[in-house]
Structures are given as C-alpha cells and as structure tokens.
Amino acid sequence: MASEQRLMVLDSASMYFRAFFGIPEVTADDGTPVNAVRGFLDFISRLVGDYRPSHLICAWDNDWRPQWRVDLIPSYKAHRVVRAMPGPRPDIEEVPDPLEVQIPIILEVLAAAGLCVVGADGYEADDVIGTLATGAPMPVDVVTGDRDLFQLVDDAQDVRVLYIARGVGNHERITDHVVVEKYSVLPSQYADFATMRGDASDGLPGVAGVGEKTASSLLLKYGDLRGIVDAAGDPQSDMSPGPRRRILDAAEYLLVAPTVVAVARDIELAAYDATLPSAPRDPERLDALAERYNLDSPVKRLRAVLAG
C-alpha cells in the first residue's frame, strides 16, 4: 500500500479496446479469445506497479450512448450503433464479436481480484470519471485514451490524466501546463474548445470553419463559449466577420452541444470500496478463471503487484 493516498481511475472501455486491437489473438483451450482480457490485466499491473495508488476504480459504461445526450444531438455516436433498440432500452454498440465475448470475462476477473468497478445507469464511464475526479478527497490519476477527459485536469486539485493514446507503456502525464502547450487553452476551457472543434468519432459536428487554432484564439480573447456567443451576437463587439458568421450560423448547435461535451461531475453513485487490495478477494475463483481462460501469466503478475 502506498503511503500517500492516491486514486487511480481507469477508463475501462478505452483500455480494453486498446488491448484488443493492440495485442495478437490469444485463445483459451475452448477457443474463446482472451487477448483483451490478458492485455487489460497487464495494463492494470503495469500502472499499479508504476504509480502504487492506494485506491483504484475501473469506471464502466453502463450506458455508452445516453438518451439525454442523443436527445440534444441525434448524431451523437450514431455511426457506432449496430442496432437501435425500441423503447427505453439502450442502443447496441458496434463491437467486434471477439471482443464482445471477453467483456463479461473481464468483469468476472475484476470481481474475483477484488478490483472496484463503478458505473451509473444512464451515464457513460466519462461521467463516472468526472464525478469521481471532482469529488475525490485525494489526488487522482485518470487513465484514458480519450482526450475529452482533459477537461478534468486540475493542478490545484491534483487531478491529472495519464494519456495512453500512444500506448500504456508510452503514456503522457497531462497537467495544466501540457494542455496549454498542446492546445493554447486551459483545462477549464477544454470542453468549450472541443465543442467548437467537434469530434467526428463522437458524431459531434463542431462549428463549421472553426478549427483548433481559431477555437483557442476565440477562447483566449473572450474567455469561454458564453462570452464568444455573446460577442458574436453583439454588433458592437470587435469579433471579426468570419468567426462571427460561423458562430452565429452554429447557434442552434452551440445551444445544446456544451451539455453533451461536458462530462457530468455530480451524478449519484452506488456505495463502493475503492481500496486497492493486497490480495485477491476470491483467490480460488481467480485461479479457476485463470486456468479456464489461459490467464495464468497475467493473473500471476496481478497478484504480485497487489502483494507489492
């Protein structure tokens, strides 16, 4: 156990997708693919070994495409929907079959190991992460390959992102300074910046004709999106004609997009114990899973790092 209290929050889907696509196919004796399971466990072992957090949470997507976000922007993640479900049930996300069968195994292994999994119905893992990072009584490391979570970075509150876009072994530590260096905006401005820039991978169109450079310059001058919209609507403001027209043309989008892009920070979460265990909660079950799914090596490494 680390002497310093520190919480590590994992963007679980970001990590197991990365493990699935980055690790060659491995199967159990019955042919079940397990490369994502093995990779996810090894990612955890490496991160825990490197950072020695006192607490760890695997944030989970209980709803990867919440209806309240779709109601505001119907295109939100629409290209990822493989099948729309009638009524209040969630849409089905397009996930490769060899990965889909591994997700329940990941959950089984995490439960046997005693690693905390937290999700919230009607919310994405990002919203769980936002709530945990904002309310934690200790420093927080958020592990993700999603730059949208840069909006949570806060040096004053000791919240940083361990950004794994280039791999867990080659991750970046994102602090206030790094966000400013990369994008010329503060982390507190990042959600507004992302709203204007847009994100095709999430089905967010952004403001046509406004890229990162224009978005950052507008935020530098007017402070936040509200200030930018007000300036665009004020004939007496000094906003140049090009950006003014683009902001006004995107008025309907800008009215709703900030709510979609900003992660929730105050959702209600069920009770949980995030204390990092020093040994598996159910060692016999963990051993059985390791034997069944060809996980002996990653489980051995996880046990060793927990005992650390």
mmCIF file with all atom_site columns, N, CA, C and O in Angstrom, residues 8 46-47 50-51 143-144 160-174:
data_model
loop_
_atom_site.group_PDB
_atom_site.id
_atom_site.type_symbol
_atom_site.label_atom_id
_atom_site.label_alt_id
_atom_site.label_comp_id
_atom_site.label_asym_id
_atom_site.label_entity_id
_atom_site.label_seq_id
_atom_site.pdbx_PDB_ins_code
_atom_site.Cartn_x
_atom_site.Cartn_y
_atom_site.Cartn_z
_atom_site.occupancy
_atom_site.B_iso_or_equiv
_atom_site.pdbx_formal_charge
_atom_site.auth_seq_id
_atom_site.auth_comp_id
_atom_site.auth_asym_id
_atom_site.auth_atom_id
_atom_site.pdbx_PDB_model_num
ATOM 1  N N  . MET A 1 8   ? -6.513 6.021  -8.537  1.00 0.00 ? 8   MET A N  1
ATOM 2  C CA . MET A 1 8   ? -6.360 5.819  -9.970  1.00 0.00 ? 8   MET A CA 1
ATOM 3  C C  . MET A 1 8   ? -7.709 5.378  -10.529 1.00 0.00 ? 8   MET A C  1
ATOM 4  O O  . MET A 1 8   ? -8.290 4.400  -10.045 1.00 0.00 ? 8   MET A O  1
ATOM 5  N N  . ARG A 1 46  ? 0.811  -3.040 -14.794 1.00 0.00 ? 46  ARG A N  1
ATOM 6  C CA . ARG A 1 46  ? 1.890  -2.081 -15.093 1.00 0.00 ? 46  ARG A CA 1
ATOM 7  C C  . ARG A 1 46  ? 1.627  -0.735 -14.433 1.00 0.00 ? 46  ARG A C  1
ATOM 8  O O  . ARG A 1 46  ? 2.513  -0.135 -13.819 1.00 0.00 ? 46  ARG A O  1
ATOM 9  N N  . LEU A 1 47  ? 0.400  -0.242 -14.543 1.00 0.00 ? 47  LEU A N  1
ATOM 10 C CA . LEU A 1 47  ? 0.070  1.069  -13.979 1.00 0.00 ? 47  LEU A CA 1
ATOM 11 C C  . LEU A 1 47  ? 0.146  1.057  -12.459 1.00 0.00 ? 47  LEU A C  1
ATOM 12 O O  . LEU A 1 47  ? 0.667  1.995  -11.846 1.00 0.00 ? 47  LEU A O  1
ATOM 13 N N  . ASP A 1 50  ? 3.773  0.954  -11.461 1.00 0.00 ? 50  ASP A N  1
ATOM 14 C CA . ASP A 1 50  ? 4.483  2.213  -11.690 1.00 0.00 ? 50  ASP A CA 1
ATOM 15 C C  . ASP A 1 50  ? 4.061  3.310  -10.715 1.00 0.00 ? 50  ASP A C  1
ATOM 16 O O  . ASP A 1 50  ? 4.887  4.128  -10.296 1.00 0.00 ? 50  ASP A O  1
ATOM 17 N N  . TYR A 1 51  ? 2.765  3.359  -10.372 1.00 0.00 ? 51  TYR A N  1
ATOM 18 C CA . TYR A 1 51  ? 2.241  4.503  -9.615  1.00 0.00 ? 51  TYR A CA 1
ATOM 19 C C  . TYR A 1 51  ? 1.842  4.177  -8.180  1.00 0.00 ? 51  TYR A C  1
ATOM 20 O O  . TYR A 1 51  ? 1.658  5.095  -7.381  1.00 0.00 ? 51  TYR A O  1
ATOM 21 N N  . VAL A 1 143 ? -6.790 7.370  -16.132 1.00 0.00 ? 143 VAL A N  1
ATOM 22 C CA . VAL A 1 143 ? -6.115 6.660  -17.217 1.00 0.00 ? 143 VAL A CA 1
ATOM 23 C C  . VAL A 1 143 ? -7.081 6.517  -18.384 1.00 0.00 ? 143 VAL A C  1
ATOM 24 O O  . VAL A 1 143 ? -8.139 5.880  -18.253 1.00 0.00 ? 143 VAL A O  1
ATOM 25 N N  . THR A 1 144 ? -6.740 7.110  -19.528 1.00 0.00 ? 144 THR A N  1
ATOM 26 C CA . THR A 1 144 ? -7.648 7.104  -20.666 1.00 0.00 ? 144 THR A CA 1
ATOM 27 C C  . THR A 1 144 ? -6.892 7.373  -21.953 1.00 0.00 ? 144 THR A C  1
ATOM 28 O O  . THR A 1 144 ? -5.808 7.966  -21.934 1.00 0.00 ? 144 THR A O  1
ATOM 29 N N  . ARG A 1 160 ? -4.775 14.696 -12.640 1.00 0.00 ? 160 ARG A N  1
ATOM 30 C CA . ARG A 1 160 ? -4.057 14.648 -13.911 1.00 0.00 ? 160 ARG A CA 1
ATOM 31 C C  . ARG A 1 160 ? -4.568 13.463 -14.726 1.00 0.00 ? 160 ARG A C  1
ATOM 32 O O  . ARG A 1 160 ? -5.211 12.547 -14.194 1.00 0.00 ? 160 ARG A O  1
ATOM 33 N N  . VAL A 1 161 ? -4.288 13.496 -16.012 1.00 0.00 ? 161 VAL A N  1
ATOM 34 C CA . VAL A 1 161 ? -4.661 12.408 -16.905 1.00 0.00 ? 161 VAL A CA 1
ATOM 35 C C  . VAL A 1 161 ? -3.397 11.678 -17.337 1.00 0.00 ? 161 VAL A C  1
ATOM 36 O O  . VAL A 1 161 ? -2.408 12.314 -17.727 1.00 0.00 ? 161 VAL A O  1
ATOM 37 N N  . LEU A 1 162 ? -3.431 10.360 -17.258 1.00 0.00 ? 162 LEU A N  1
ATOM 38 C CA . LEU A 1 162 ? -2.388 9.526  -17.839 1.00 0.00 ? 162 LEU A CA 1
ATOM 39 C C  . LEU A 1 162 ? -2.916 9.087  -19.200 1.00 0.00 ? 162 LEU A C  1
ATOM 40 O O  . LEU A 1 162 ? -3.784 8.218  -19.295 1.00 0.00 ? 162 LEU A O  1
ATOM 41 N N  . TYR A 1 163 ? -2.426 9.724  -20.239 1.00 0.00 ? 163 TYR A N  1
ATOM 42 C CA . TYR A 1 163 ? -3.000 9.614  -21.582 1.00 0.00 ? 163 TYR A CA 1
ATOM 43 C C  . TYR A 1 163 ? -2.308 8.493  -22.344 1.00 0.00 ? 163 TYR A C  1
ATOM 44 O O  . TYR A 1 163 ? -1.109 8.566  -22.621 1.00 0.00 ? 163 TYR A O  1
ATOM 45 N N  . ILE A 1 164 ? -3.075 7.455  -22.696 1.00 0.00 ? 164 ILE A N  1
ATOM 46 C CA . ILE A 1 164 ? -2.492 6.230  -23.238 1.00 0.00 ? 164 ILE A CA 1
ATOM 47 C C  . ILE A 1 164 ? -2.695 6.093  -24.749 1.00 0.00 ? 164 ILE A C  1
ATOM 48 O O  . ILE A 1 164 ? -2.606 4.986  -25.281 1.00 0.00 ? 164 ILE A O  1
ATOM 49 N N  . ALA A 1 165 ? -2.939 7.191  -25.445 1.00 0.00 ? 165 ALA A N  1
ATOM 50 C CA . ALA A 1 165 ? -3.181 7.111  -26.889 1.00 0.00 ? 165 ALA A CA 1
ATOM 51 C C  . ALA A 1 165 ? -2.015 6.464  -27.624 1.00 0.00 ? 165 ALA A C  1
ATOM 52 O O  . ALA A 1 165 ? -2.208 5.782  -28.640 1.00 0.00 ? 165 ALA A O  1
ATOM 53 N N  . ARG A 1 166 ? -0.813 6.644  -27.135 1.00 0.00 ? 166 ARG A N  1
ATOM 54 C CA . ARG A 1 166 ? 0.366  6.048  -27.779 1.00 0.00 ? 166 ARG A CA 1
ATOM 55 C C  . ARG A 1 166 ? 0.828  4.788  -27.061 1.00 0.00 ? 166 ARG A C  1
ATOM 56 O O  . ARG A 1 166 ? 1.945  4.305  -27.280 1.00 0.00 ? 166 ARG A O  1
ATOM 57 N N  . GLY A 1 167 ? -0.039 4.253  -26.219 1.00 0.00 ? 167 GLY A N  1
ATOM 58 C CA . GLY A 1 167 ? 0.257  3.016  -25.507 1.00 0.00 ? 167 GLY A CA 1
ATOM 59 C C  . GLY A 1 167 ? 0.430  3.241  -24.021 1.00 0.00 ? 167 GLY A C  1
ATOM 60 O O  . GLY A 1 167 ? 0.868  4.315  -23.581 1.00 0.00 ? 167 GLY A O  1
ATOM 61 N N  . VAL A 1 168 ? 0.072  2.216  -23.244 1.00 0.00 ? 168 VAL A N  1
ATOM 62 C CA . VAL A 1 168 ? 0.205  2.313  -21.792 1.00 0.00 ? 168 VAL A CA 1
ATOM 63 C C  . VAL A 1 168 ? 1.659  2.495  -21.397 1.00 0.00 ? 168 VAL A C  1
ATOM 64 O O  . VAL A 1 168 ? 1.983  3.251  -20.475 1.00 0.00 ? 168 VAL A O  1
ATOM 65 N N  . GLY A 1 169 ? 2.547  1.827  -22.102 1.00 0.00 ? 169 GLY A N  1
ATOM 66 C CA . GLY A 1 169 ? 3.971  1.944  -21.792 1.00 0.00 ? 169 GLY A CA 1
ATOM 67 C C  . GLY A 1 169 ? 4.605  3.226  -22.277 1.00 0.00 ? 169 GLY A C  1
ATOM 68 O O  . GLY A 1 169 ? 5.760  3.513  -21.954 1.00 0.00 ? 169 GLY A O  1
ATOM 69 N N  . ASN A 1 170 ? 3.860  4.006  -23.038 1.00 0.00 ? 170 ASN A N  1
ATOM 70 C CA . ASN A 1 170 ? 4.395  5.263  -23.573 1.00 0.00 ? 170 ASN A CA 1
ATOM 71 C C  . ASN A 1 170 ? 3.402  6.395  -23.312 1.00 0.00 ? 170 ASN A C  1
ATOM 72 O O  . ASN A 1 170 ? 3.214  7.278  -24.141 1.00 0.00 ? 170 ASN A O  1
ATOM 73 N N  . HIS A 1 171 ? 2.770  6.362  -22.145 1.00 0.00 ? 171 HIS A N  1
ATOM 74 C CA . HIS A 1 171 ? 1.713  7.331  -21.868 1.00 0.00 ? 171 HIS A CA 1
ATOM 75 C C  . HIS A 1 171 ? 2.299  8.695  -21.484 1.00 0.00 ? 171 HIS A C  1
ATOM 76 O O  . HIS A 1 171 ? 3.458  8.808  -21.095 1.00 0.00 ? 171 HIS A O  1
ATOM 77 N N  . GLU A 1 172 ? 1.439  9.710  -21.623 1.00 0.00 ? 172 GLU A N  1
ATOM 78 C CA . GLU A 1 172 ? 1.803  11.070 -21.249 1.00 0.00 ? 172 GLU A CA 1
ATOM 79 C C  . GLU A 1 172 ? 1.094  11.453 -19.955 1.00 0.00 ? 172 GLU A C  1
ATOM 80 O O  . GLU A 1 172 ? -0.076 11.107 -19.755 1.00 0.00 ? 172 GLU A O  1
ATOM 81 N N  . ARG A 1 173 ? 1.766  12.199 -19.118 1.00 0.00 ? 173 ARG A N  1
ATOM 82 C CA . ARG A 1 173 ? 1.124  12.767 -17.924 1.00 0.00 ? 173 ARG A CA 1
ATOM 83 C C  . ARG A 1 173 ? 0.617  14.151 -18.294 1.00 0.00 ? 173 ARG A C  1
ATOM 84 O O  . ARG A 1 173 ? 1.401  15.062 -18.544 1.00 0.00 ? 173 ARG A O  1
ATOM 85 N N  . ILE A 1 174 ? -0.693 14.284 -18.325 1.00 0.00 ? 174 ILE A N  1
ATOM 86 C CA . ILE A 1 174 ? -1.307 15.537 -18.755 1.00 0.00 ? 174 ILE A CA 1
ATOM 87 C C  . ILE A 1 174 ? -1.619 16.405 -17.542 1.00 0.00 ? 174 ILE A C  1
ATOM 88 O O  . ILE A 1 174 ? -2.407 16.018 -16.678 1.00 0.00 ? 174 ILE A O  1
#
